[in-house]
Coordinates of C-alpha atoms in Angstrom, one line a residue:
X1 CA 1.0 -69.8 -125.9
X2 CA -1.3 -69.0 -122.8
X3 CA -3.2 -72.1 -121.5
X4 CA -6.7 -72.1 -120.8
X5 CA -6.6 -71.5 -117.3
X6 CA -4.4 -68.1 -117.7
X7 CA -7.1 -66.9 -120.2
X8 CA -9.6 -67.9 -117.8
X9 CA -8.2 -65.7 -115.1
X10 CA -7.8 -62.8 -117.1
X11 CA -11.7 -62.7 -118.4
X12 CA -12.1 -63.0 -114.2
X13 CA -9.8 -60.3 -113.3
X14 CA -11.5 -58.0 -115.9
X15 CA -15.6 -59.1 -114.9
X16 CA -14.2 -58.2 -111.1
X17 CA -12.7 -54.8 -112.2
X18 CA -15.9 -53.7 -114.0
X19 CA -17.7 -55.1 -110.7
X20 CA -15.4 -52.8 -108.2
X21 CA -15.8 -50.1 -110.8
X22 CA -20.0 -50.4 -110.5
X23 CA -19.6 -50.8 -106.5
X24 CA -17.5 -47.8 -105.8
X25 CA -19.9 -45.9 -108.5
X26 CA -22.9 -46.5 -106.6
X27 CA -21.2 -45.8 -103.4
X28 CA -19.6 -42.9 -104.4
X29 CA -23.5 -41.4 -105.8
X30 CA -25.7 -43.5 -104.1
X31 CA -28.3 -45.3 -106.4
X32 CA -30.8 -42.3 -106.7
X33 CA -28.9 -39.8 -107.1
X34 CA -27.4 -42.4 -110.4
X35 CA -31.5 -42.9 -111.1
X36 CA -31.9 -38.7 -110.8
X37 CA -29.3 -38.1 -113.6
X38 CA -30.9 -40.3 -116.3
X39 CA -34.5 -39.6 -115.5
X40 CA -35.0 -35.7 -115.6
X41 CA -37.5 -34.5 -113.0
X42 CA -41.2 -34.2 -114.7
X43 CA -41.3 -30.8 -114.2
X44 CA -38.4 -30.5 -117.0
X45 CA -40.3 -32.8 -118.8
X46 CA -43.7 -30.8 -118.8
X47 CA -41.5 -27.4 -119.1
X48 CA -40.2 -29.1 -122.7
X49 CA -43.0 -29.9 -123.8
X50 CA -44.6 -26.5 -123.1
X51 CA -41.7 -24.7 -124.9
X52 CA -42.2 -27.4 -128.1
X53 CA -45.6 -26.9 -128.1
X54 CA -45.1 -22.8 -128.3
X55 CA -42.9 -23.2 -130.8
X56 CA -45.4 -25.7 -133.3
X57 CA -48.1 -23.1 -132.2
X58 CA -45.8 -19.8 -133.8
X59 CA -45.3 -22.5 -136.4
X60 CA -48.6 -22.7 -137.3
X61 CA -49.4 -19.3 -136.8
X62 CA -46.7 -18.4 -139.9
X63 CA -48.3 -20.8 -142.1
X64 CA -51.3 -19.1 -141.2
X65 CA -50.5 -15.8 -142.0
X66 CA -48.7 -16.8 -145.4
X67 CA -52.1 -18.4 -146.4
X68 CA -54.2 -15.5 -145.2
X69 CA -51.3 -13.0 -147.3
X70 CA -52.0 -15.1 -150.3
X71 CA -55.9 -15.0 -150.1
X72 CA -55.9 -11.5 -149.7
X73 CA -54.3 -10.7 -152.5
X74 CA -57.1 -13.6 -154.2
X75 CA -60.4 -11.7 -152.8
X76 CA -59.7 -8.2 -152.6
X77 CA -61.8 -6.6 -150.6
X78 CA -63.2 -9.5 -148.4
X79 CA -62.8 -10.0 -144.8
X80 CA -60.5 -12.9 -144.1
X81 CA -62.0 -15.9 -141.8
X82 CA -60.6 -18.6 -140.8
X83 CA -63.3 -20.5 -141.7
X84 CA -63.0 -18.7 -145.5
X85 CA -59.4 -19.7 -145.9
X86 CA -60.2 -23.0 -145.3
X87 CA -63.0 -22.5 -147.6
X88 CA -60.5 -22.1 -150.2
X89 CA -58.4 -25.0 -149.8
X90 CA -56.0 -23.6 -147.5
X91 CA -54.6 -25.2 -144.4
X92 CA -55.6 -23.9 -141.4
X93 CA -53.5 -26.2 -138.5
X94 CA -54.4 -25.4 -134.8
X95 CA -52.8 -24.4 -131.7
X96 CA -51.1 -27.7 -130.7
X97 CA -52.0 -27.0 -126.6
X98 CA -55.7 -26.1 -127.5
X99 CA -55.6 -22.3 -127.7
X100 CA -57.7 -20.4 -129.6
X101 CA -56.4 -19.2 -132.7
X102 CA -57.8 -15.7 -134.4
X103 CA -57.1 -13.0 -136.9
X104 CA -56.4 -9.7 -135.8
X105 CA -55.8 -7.0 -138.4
X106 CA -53.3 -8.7 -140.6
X107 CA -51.9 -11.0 -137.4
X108 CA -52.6 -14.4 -136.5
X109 CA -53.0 -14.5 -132.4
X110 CA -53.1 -17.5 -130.0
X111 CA -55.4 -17.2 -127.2
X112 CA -52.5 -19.5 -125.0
X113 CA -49.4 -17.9 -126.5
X114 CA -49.4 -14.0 -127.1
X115 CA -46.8 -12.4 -128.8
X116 CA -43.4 -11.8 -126.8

């Protein structure tokens, strides 16, 4: 059986690896270049964010123009609005990034993401 002082110094020898590991790591990348890697530069950040919100915006715009399907078929005839479909009790969600949102034709448009 091990005494106390051999498991002692094997809980030491393992603490001082780990601490050689941690100094030759932040040698090796220096400690912003270690900082860089888990923080992504804001510009990524705002570029993500961008792209998500174009994305919930085309979202939306489907949802739109399944409502605006289903009301034409309800009021022949009539001009669709916005402002009518929501009228009837249909959800009418908006651009997440502020834009603008209209019907042309039979379309839904966004005045901040036009159609690619």
């Amino acid at each position: 059986m091990r005494s106390d002082l051999e498991r002692g110094f094997s809980l030491l020898s393992v603490l001082l690896a780990l601490a050689v590991v941690g100094v030759l790591y932040f040698a090796v990348l220096g400690p912003s270049r270690a900082v860089e890697e888990v923080q992504p530069p804001m510009q990524d950040l705002r570029a993500a964010q961008a792209a998500g919100q174009e994305t919930a915006c085309r979202r939306n715009r489907s949802e739109i123009q399944r409502s605006l399907l289903t009301w034409t078929v309800t009021h022949p005839g009539q001009t669709p609005t916005l402002e009518a479909l929501r009228r009837s009790g249909f959800h009418v969600p908006p651009c997440p990034s502020g834009g603008l949102l209209e019907i042309s034709g039979q379309k839904m448009v966004c005045s901040r993401h036009p159609e690619r």
